[in-house]
XYZ file of C-alpha atoms in Angstrom:
601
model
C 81.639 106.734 80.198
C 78.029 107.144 81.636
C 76.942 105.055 84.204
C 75.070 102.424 82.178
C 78.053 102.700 79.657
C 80.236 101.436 83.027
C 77.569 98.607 83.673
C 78.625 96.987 80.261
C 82.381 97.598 80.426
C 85.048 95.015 81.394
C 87.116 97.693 82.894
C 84.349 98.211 86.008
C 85.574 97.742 89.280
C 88.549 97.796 90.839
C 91.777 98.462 88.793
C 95.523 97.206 89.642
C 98.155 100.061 90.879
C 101.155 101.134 90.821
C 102.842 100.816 94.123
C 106.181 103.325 94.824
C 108.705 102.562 96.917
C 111.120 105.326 98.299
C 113.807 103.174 99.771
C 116.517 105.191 101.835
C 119.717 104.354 103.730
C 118.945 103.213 106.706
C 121.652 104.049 108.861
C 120.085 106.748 111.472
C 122.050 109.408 113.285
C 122.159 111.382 110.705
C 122.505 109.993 107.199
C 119.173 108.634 107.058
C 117.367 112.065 108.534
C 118.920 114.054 106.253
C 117.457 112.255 103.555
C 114.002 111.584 104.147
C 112.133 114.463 102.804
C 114.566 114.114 99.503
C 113.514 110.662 99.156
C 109.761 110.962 99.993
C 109.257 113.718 97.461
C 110.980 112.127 94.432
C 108.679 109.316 95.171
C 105.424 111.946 95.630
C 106.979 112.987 92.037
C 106.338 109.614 90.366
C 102.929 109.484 92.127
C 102.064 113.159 90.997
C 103.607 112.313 87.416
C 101.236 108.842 87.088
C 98.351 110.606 88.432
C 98.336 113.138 85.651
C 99.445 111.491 82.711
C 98.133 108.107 82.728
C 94.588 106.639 82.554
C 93.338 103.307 83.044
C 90.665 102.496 80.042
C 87.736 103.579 81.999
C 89.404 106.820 81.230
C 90.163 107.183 85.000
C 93.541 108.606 85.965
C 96.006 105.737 86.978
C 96.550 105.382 91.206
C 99.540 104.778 92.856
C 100.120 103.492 96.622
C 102.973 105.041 98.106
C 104.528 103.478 100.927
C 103.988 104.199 104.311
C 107.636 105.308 105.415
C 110.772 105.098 103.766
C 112.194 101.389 102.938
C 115.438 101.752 104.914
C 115.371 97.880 105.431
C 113.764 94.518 105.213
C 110.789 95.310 108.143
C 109.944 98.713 106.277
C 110.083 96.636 103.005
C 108.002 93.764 104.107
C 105.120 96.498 105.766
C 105.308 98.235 101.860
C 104.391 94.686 100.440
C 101.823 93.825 102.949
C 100.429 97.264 101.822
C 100.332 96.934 98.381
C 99.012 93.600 98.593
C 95.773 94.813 100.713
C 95.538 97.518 97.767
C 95.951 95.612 94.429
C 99.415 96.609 93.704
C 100.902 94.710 90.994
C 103.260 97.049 89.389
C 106.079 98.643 91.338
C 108.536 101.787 91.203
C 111.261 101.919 93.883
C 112.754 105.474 93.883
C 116.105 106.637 95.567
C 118.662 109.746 95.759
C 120.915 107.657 97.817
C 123.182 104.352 98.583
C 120.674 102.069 100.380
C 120.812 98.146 101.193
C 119.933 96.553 98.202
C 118.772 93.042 99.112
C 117.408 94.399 102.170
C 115.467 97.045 100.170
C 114.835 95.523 97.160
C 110.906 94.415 96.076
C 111.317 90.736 96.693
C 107.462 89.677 95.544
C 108.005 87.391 92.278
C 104.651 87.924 90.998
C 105.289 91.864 90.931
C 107.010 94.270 87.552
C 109.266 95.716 89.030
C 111.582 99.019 87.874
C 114.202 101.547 89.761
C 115.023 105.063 89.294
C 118.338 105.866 91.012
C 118.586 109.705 91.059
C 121.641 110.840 88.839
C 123.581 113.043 91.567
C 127.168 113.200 93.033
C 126.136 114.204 96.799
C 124.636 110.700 97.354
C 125.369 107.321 95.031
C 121.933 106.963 93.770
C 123.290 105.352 90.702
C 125.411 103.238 92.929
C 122.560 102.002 94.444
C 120.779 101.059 91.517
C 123.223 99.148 89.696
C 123.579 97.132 93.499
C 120.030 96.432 93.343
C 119.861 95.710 89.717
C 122.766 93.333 89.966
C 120.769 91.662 93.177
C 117.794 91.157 91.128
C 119.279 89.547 87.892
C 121.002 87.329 90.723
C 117.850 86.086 92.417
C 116.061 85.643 88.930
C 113.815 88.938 89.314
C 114.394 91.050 86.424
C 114.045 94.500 86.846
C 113.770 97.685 84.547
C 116.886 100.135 85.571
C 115.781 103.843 85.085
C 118.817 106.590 85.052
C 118.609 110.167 83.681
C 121.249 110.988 81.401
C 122.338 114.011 83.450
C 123.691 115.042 86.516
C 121.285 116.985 89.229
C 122.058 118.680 91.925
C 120.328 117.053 95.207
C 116.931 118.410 95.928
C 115.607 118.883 92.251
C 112.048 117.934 92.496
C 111.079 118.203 88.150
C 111.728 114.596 86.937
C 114.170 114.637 83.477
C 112.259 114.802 80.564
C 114.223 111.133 79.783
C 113.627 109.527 83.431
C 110.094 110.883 82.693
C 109.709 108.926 79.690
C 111.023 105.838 80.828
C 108.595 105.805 84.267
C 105.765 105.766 82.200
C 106.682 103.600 79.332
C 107.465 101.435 82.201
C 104.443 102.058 83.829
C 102.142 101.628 80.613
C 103.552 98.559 79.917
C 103.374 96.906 83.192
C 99.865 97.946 83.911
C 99.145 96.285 80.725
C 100.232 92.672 82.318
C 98.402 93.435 85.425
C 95.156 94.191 82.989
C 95.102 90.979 81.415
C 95.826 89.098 84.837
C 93.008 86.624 85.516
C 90.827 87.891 83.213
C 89.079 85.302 79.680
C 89.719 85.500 76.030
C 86.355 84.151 74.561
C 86.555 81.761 71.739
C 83.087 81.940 69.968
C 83.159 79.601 67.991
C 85.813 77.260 66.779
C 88.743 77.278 63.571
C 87.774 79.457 61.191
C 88.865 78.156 57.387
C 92.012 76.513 58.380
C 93.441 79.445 60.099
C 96.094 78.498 62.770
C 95.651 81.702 64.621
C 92.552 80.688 65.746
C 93.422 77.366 66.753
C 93.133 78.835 70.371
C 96.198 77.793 72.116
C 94.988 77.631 75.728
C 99.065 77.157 77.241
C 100.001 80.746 75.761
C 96.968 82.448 77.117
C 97.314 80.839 80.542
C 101.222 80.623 81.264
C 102.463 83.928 79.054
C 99.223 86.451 80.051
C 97.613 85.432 83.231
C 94.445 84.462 81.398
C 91.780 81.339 81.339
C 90.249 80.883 77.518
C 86.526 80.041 77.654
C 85.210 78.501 74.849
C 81.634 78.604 73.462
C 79.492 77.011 70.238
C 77.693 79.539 68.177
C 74.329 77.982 68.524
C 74.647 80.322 71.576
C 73.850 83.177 68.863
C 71.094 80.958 67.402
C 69.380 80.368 70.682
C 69.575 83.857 72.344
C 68.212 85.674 69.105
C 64.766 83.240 68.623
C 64.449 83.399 72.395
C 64.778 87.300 72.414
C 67.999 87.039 75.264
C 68.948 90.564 74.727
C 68.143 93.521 75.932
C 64.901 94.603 73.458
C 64.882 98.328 74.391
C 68.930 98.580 73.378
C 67.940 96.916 70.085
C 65.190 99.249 69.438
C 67.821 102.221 69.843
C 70.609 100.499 68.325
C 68.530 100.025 64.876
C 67.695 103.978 64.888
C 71.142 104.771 65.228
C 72.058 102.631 62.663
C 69.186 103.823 60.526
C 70.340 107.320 61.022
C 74.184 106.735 60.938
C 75.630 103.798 58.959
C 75.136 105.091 55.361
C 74.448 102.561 52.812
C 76.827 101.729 49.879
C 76.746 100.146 46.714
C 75.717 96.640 46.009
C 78.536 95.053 44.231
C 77.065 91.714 43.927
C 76.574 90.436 40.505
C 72.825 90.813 39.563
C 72.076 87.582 39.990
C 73.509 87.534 43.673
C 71.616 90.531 44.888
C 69.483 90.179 47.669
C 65.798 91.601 48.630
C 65.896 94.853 50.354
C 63.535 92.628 52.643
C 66.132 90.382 53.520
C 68.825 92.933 53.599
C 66.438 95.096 56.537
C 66.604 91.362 58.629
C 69.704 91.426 57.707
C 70.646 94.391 59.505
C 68.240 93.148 62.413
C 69.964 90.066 62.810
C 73.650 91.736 62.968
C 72.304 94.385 65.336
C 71.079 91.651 67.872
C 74.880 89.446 66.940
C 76.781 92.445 67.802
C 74.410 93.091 71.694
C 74.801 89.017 71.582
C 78.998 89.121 71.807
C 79.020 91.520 73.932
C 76.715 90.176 76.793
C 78.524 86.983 76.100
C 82.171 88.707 76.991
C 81.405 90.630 79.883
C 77.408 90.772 81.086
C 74.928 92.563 81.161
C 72.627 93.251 84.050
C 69.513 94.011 81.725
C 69.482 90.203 81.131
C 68.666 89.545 85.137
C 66.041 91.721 84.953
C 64.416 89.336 82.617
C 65.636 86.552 84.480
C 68.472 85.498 82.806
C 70.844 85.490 85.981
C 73.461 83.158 84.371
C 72.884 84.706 81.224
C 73.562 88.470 82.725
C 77.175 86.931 83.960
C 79.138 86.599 81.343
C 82.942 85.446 80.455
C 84.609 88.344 82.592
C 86.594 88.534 78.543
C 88.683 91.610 77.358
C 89.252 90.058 74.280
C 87.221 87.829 71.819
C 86.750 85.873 68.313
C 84.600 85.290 66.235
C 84.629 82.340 64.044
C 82.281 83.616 61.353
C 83.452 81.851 58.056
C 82.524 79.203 57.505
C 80.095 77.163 59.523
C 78.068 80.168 60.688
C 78.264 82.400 57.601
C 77.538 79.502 55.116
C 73.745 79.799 56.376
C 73.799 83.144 58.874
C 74.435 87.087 58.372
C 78.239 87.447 58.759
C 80.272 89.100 62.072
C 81.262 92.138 59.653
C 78.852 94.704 61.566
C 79.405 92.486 65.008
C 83.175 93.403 65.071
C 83.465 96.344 63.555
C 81.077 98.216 66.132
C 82.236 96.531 69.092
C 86.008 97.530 68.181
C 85.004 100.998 67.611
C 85.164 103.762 70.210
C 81.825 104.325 70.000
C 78.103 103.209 69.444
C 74.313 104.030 69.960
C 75.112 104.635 73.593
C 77.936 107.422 73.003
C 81.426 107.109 73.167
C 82.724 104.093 75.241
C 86.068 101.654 75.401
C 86.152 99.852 72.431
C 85.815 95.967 73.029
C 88.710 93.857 71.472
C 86.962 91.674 68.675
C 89.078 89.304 66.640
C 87.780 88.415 63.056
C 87.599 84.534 62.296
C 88.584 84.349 66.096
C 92.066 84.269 65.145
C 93.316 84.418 69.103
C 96.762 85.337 68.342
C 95.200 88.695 66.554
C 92.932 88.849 69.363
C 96.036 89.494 71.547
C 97.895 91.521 69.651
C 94.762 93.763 69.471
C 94.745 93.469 73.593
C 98.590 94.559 73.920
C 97.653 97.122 71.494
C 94.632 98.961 73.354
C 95.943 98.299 76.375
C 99.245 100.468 75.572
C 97.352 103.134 73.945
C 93.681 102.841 75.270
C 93.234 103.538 71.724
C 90.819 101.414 68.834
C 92.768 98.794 67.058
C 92.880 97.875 63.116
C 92.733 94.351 62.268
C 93.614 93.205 59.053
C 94.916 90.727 56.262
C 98.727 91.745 55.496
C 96.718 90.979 51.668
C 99.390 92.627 48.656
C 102.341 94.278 48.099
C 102.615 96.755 45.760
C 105.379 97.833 43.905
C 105.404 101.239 41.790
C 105.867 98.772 38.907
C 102.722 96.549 39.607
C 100.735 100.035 40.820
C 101.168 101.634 37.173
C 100.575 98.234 35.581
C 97.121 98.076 37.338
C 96.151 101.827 36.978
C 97.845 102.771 34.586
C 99.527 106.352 36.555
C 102.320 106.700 38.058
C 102.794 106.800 42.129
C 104.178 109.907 43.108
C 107.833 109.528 44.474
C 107.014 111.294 47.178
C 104.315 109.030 48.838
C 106.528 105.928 49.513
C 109.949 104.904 49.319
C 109.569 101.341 47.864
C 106.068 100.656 47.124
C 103.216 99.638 50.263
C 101.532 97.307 51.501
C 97.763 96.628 51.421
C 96.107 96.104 54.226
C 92.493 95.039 54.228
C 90.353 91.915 55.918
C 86.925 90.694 55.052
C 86.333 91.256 58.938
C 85.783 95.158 59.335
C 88.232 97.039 61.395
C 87.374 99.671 63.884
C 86.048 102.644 62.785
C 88.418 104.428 63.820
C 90.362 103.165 61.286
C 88.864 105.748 59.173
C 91.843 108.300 60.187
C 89.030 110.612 60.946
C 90.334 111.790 64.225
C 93.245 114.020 64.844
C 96.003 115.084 67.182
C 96.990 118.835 68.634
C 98.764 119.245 64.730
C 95.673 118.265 63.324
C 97.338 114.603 62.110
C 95.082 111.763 61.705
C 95.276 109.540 64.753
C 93.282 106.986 66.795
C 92.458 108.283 70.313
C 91.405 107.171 73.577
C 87.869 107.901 73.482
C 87.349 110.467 76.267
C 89.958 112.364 73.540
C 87.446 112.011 70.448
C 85.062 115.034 69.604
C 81.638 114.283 68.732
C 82.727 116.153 65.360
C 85.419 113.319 64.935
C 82.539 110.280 65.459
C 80.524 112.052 63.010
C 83.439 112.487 60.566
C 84.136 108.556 60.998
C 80.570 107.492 60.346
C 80.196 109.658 57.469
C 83.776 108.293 55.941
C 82.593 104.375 55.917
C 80.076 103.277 53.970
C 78.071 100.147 54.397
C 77.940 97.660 51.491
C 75.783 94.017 51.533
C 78.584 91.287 51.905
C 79.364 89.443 48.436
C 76.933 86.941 48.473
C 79.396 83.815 46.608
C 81.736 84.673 49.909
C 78.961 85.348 52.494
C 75.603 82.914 51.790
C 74.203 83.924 54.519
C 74.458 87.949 54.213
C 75.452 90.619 55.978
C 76.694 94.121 56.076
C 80.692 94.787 55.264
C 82.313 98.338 55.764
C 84.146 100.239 53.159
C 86.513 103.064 53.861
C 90.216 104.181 53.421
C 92.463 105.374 56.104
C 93.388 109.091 55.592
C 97.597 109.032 54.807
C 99.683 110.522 57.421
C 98.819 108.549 60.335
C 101.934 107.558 62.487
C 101.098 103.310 62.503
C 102.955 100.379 63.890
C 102.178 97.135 62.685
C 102.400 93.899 64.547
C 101.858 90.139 64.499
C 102.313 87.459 67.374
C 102.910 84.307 65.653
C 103.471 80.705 67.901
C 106.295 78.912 66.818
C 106.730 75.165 67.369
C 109.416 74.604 69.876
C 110.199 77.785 70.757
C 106.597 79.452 71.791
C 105.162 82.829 71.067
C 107.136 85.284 69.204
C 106.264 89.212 68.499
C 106.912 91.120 64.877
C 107.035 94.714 64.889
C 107.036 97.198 61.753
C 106.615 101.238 62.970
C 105.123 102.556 59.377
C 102.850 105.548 58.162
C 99.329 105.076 56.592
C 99.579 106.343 53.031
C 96.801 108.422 50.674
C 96.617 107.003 47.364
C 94.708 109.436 44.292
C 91.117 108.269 44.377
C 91.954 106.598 40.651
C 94.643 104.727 41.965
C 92.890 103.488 44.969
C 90.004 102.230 43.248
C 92.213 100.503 40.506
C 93.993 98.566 43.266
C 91.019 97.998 45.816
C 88.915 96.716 43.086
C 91.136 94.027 42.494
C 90.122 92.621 46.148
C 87.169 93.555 47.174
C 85.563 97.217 47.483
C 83.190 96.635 49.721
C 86.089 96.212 52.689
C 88.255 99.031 54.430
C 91.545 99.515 53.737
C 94.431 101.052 54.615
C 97.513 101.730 52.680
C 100.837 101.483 54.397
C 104.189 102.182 54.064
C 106.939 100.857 56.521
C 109.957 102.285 57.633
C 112.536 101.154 55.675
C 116.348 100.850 57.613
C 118.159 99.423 54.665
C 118.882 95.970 56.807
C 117.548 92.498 57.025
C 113.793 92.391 56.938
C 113.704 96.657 56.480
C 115.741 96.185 53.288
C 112.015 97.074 51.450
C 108.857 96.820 51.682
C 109.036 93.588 49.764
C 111.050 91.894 52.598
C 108.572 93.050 55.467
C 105.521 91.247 53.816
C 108.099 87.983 52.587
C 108.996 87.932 56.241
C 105.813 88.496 57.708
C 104.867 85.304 60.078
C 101.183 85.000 58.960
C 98.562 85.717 56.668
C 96.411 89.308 59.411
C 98.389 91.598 61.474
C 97.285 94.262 63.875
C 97.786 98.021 63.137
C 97.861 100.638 66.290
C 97.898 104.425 66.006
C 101.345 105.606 66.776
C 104.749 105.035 66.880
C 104.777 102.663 69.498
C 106.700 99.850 68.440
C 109.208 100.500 71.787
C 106.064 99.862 73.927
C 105.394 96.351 72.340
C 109.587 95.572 72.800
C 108.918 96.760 76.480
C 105.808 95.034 77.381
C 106.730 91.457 75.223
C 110.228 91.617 77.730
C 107.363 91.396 80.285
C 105.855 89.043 79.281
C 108.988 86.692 78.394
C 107.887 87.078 74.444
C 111.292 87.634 72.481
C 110.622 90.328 69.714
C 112.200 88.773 66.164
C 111.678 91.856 63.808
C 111.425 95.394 64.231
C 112.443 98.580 63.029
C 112.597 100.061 66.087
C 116.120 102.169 66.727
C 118.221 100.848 69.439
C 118.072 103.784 71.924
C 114.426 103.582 72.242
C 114.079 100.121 73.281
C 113.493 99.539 76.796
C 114.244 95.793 78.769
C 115.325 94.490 82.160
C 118.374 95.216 82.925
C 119.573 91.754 83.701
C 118.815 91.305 79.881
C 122.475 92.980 78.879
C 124.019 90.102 80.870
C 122.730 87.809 77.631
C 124.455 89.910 75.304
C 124.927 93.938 74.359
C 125.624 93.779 70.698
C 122.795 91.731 69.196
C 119.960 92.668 71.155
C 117.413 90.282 69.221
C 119.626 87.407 70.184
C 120.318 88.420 73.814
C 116.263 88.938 74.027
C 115.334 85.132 72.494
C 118.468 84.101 75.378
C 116.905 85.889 78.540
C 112.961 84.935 77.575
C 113.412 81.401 77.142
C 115.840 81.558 80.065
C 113.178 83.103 82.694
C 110.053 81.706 80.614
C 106.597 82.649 80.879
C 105.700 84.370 83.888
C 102.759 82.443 84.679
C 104.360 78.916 84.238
């Protein structure tokens, strides 16, 4: 991101690490010399191995603080925790080829994620070490994430396994995802939109289960700031070109008598321009607005994630938040490509967070959406009349679609190294890819008998082949927040069969056709069963097959996963978890989160 790009991102400043810990027997006149350089470079390795591979969503490369000296007891562990302290350490990696004192050694700070690679060798117990340690911290009610490579090394191998790899920075994703969200807002704009219990903003989950304050807001805040011209006037000026130049108008598909002026459709697009500069000074600043003497004004919420209430008190009389959410959730704007904002439609909050778990594992854009239809292959040739090719899905899919624009990213438009459509962090996306995503959406005014007061709505489909994982956080009455999980592929549909099907909703929003992987057991037994147990009416869609991320990071987070199609050798928890059962995971996960509960409580 440029420098002005930096001004009006909420990941500015100073960013949490990942502190490693090399902790070493401490017994000197001879066992602990021998081992010193061993340890210290397996723990350089994990620093090296961050470094490289992970980036925080400024698109800077992830840092790590490595201790001082080896932790060969508690002094040498107590100077590593003043350390990270001083240095914003909230996520930590002890590291070890050898037998060391475990509750001497051990990271001992309860506000910390902690995990421990024990080298797999026979010269020096390692492993022995961590499964001490591990059984130490599932004692004294710190879980811990136990990492050990499948095979045996000889001492002195400095190339991390490909598996040990993996899990270090699943691990570290995941983590750096809690210490993201710690002390930062969700911004409610706006109240309870239609009914929806999503975004009846529960303030308890945001504060005890992610580390963050809600602020709340009325949208006359909208009203006043556009008649008082409290945004930055030179932006709008070049946001309105770029639109003018880029968002390609669509069909009208209001009935005649609904159709609006092309006068009123051009303030139309003025007034969602200034909504969209609006929300986002409102979430995280904007210096501009000082310069005109707007100090408390040019503050903002310090958000990362956001709603907007939209139906129906504000879109009863105002242009609606289509154009508002779907540019601020894309990966880019008039000002280039940027970190997309997290923007919840009909400020459903629960959404809103699954949309923040979701960027922050990928630093990717995020699809929101109604979980609206399924279709069956009976119902599709009923409604088009053709049949679905057999080879598309294996028990009919799910439409996916929301009044509320998703990202444009959503398009599918971008692709990985095989040329599969994907959704990438943007310092990944080619200025050919933004261009392909613009030119696949199309911009339609919003049904007038649904939107009174105007406003622009997307239209586009998601090209098929994208790797997807869908999700929902639902709160459940007595026993708190609870994840769903369903890893899936976005589908193509023939142009005649889309159209048959889309038109039977609404054309003028995107959609995306998907098909979930299907494991021939309880919720998986179709396609059917994943919407019939589906916990509310939107869900979240991320790029990727990343469901084991979610199962990683809600074990964080003390949220107990409830359905998923994940397989059982890819999901990652504390260790301590296996002491609350080893043969139904889901039950031994609802069992260890309500017995540590929320880590903020």
């Amino acid at each position: 991101m440029s420098e002005d790009q930096l001004s009006l991102s909420p990941w500015r400043g100073e960013m949490p690490k990942i502190g490693i810990r090399p902790t070493i027997d401490g017994r000197l006149g001879g066992v602990r010399e021998s081992l010193e350089e061993q340890t210290m470079s397996q723990a350089q390795s994990v620093v090296d191995l961050i470094a490289k591979t992970l980036r925080y969503p400024n698109g800077q490369p992830v840092e790590c603080v490595l201790a001082d000296t080896c932790i060969g007891g508690v002094a040498e562990a107590s100077a590593a925790a003043e350390k990270f302290k001083k240095n914003g350490v909230v996520v930590t990696i002890t590291v070890t080829p050898c037998w060391c004192y475990g509750s001497e050694t051990m990271d001992m700070d309860p506000q910390t994620i902690k995990a421990i690679w024990g080298f797999n060798g026979t010269e020096r117990p390692g492993a022995v070490y961590l499964a001490a340690v591990l059984a130490g911290h599932t004692q004294k009610g710190f879980p811990a994430f136990g990492i050990y490579g499948k095979d045996v090394q000889p001492a002195g191998v400095k190339e991390i396994p490909e598996d040990v790899a993996e899990k270090l920075l699943n691990f570290a994703r995941c983590g750096l995802a809690v210490a993201l969200m710690r002390g930062r807002s969700y911004l409610s704009m706006g109240g309870t939109s239609m009914g929806i219990a999503g975004s009846m903003v529960d303030n308890d989950f945001w504060e005890k289960y992610l580390g963050m304050r809600v602020e709340d807001m009325d949208l006359t805040e909208f009203i006043g700031r556009i008649q008082k011209g409290q945004f930055d006037l030179d932006e709008f000026k070049k946001a309105k070109e770029w639109v003018k130049e880029n968002c390609t108008e669509g069909k009208d598909y209001n009935e005649k008598s609904q159709t609006r002026s092309r006068h009123r459709l051009d303030e139309e697009w003025d007034v969602s321009i200034k909504m969209a500069l609006i929300a986002r000074d409102l979430m995280i600043g904007n210096p501009k607005l000082a310069e005109m003497g707007l100090g408390e004004q040019a503050q903002g919420h310090n958000a990362i994630a956001a709603g907007f209430q939209g139906q129906r008190q504000w879109t009863d009389h105002f242009p609606n938040g289509d154009f508002l959410e779907a540019i601020l959730n894309t990966s880019f704007d008039w000002g280039g490509k940027r970190a997309p904002y997290v923007v919840a439609t009909e400020n459903d909050a629960l959404n809103g967070a699954g949309m923040l778990f979701g960027f922050l594992l990928t630093n990717s854009a995020q699809i929101f959406a109604d979980l609206r239809t399924y279709w069956s292959k009976d119902a599709i040739k009923q409604a088009s009349g053709e049949e679905l090719a057999n080879d598309l899905v294996e028990d009919g899919i799910l439409h996916l679609i929301n009044s509320g624009p998703a990202a444009l990213d959503g398009t599918g438009q971008q692709s990985d190294e095989e040329g599969n459509p994907t959704m990438k962090p943007y310092w990944e996306i080619g200025d050919e890819e933004v261009e392909a995503c613009l030119k696949a959406t199309t911009w339609h005014p919003s049904i007038t008998e649904y939107f009174p007061g105007g406003g622009w709505s997307t239209r586009y489909k998601t090209r098929g082949g994208m790797l997807s994982t869908m999700i929902r956080l639902n709160l459940v009455d007595g026993l708190g927040p609870a994840l769903q999980i369903a890893e899936g592929y976005s589908v193509d549909l023939p142009d005649s069969i889309h159209d048959a099907l889309d038109s039977r909703t609404n054309p003028t929003w995107p959609t995306t056709w998907f098909a979930p992987i299907l494991t021939g057991k309880g919720a998986f037994r179709s396609s059917y069963e994943v919407m019939n147990n589906w916990g509310a009416n939107h869900c979240v869609l991320t790029s990727g097959h990343v469901g084991n991320l979610y199962i990683t990071l809600a074990s964080m987070l003390r949220i107990p996963v409830y359905m998923h199609n994940v397989s059982e050798e890819r999901i990652f928890r504390p260790s301590a978890w296996r002491a609350f059962g080893t043969e139904g995971l889901e039950g031994a996960d609802f069992r260890a989160c309500k017995n540590y509960g929320p880590i903020y409580k």
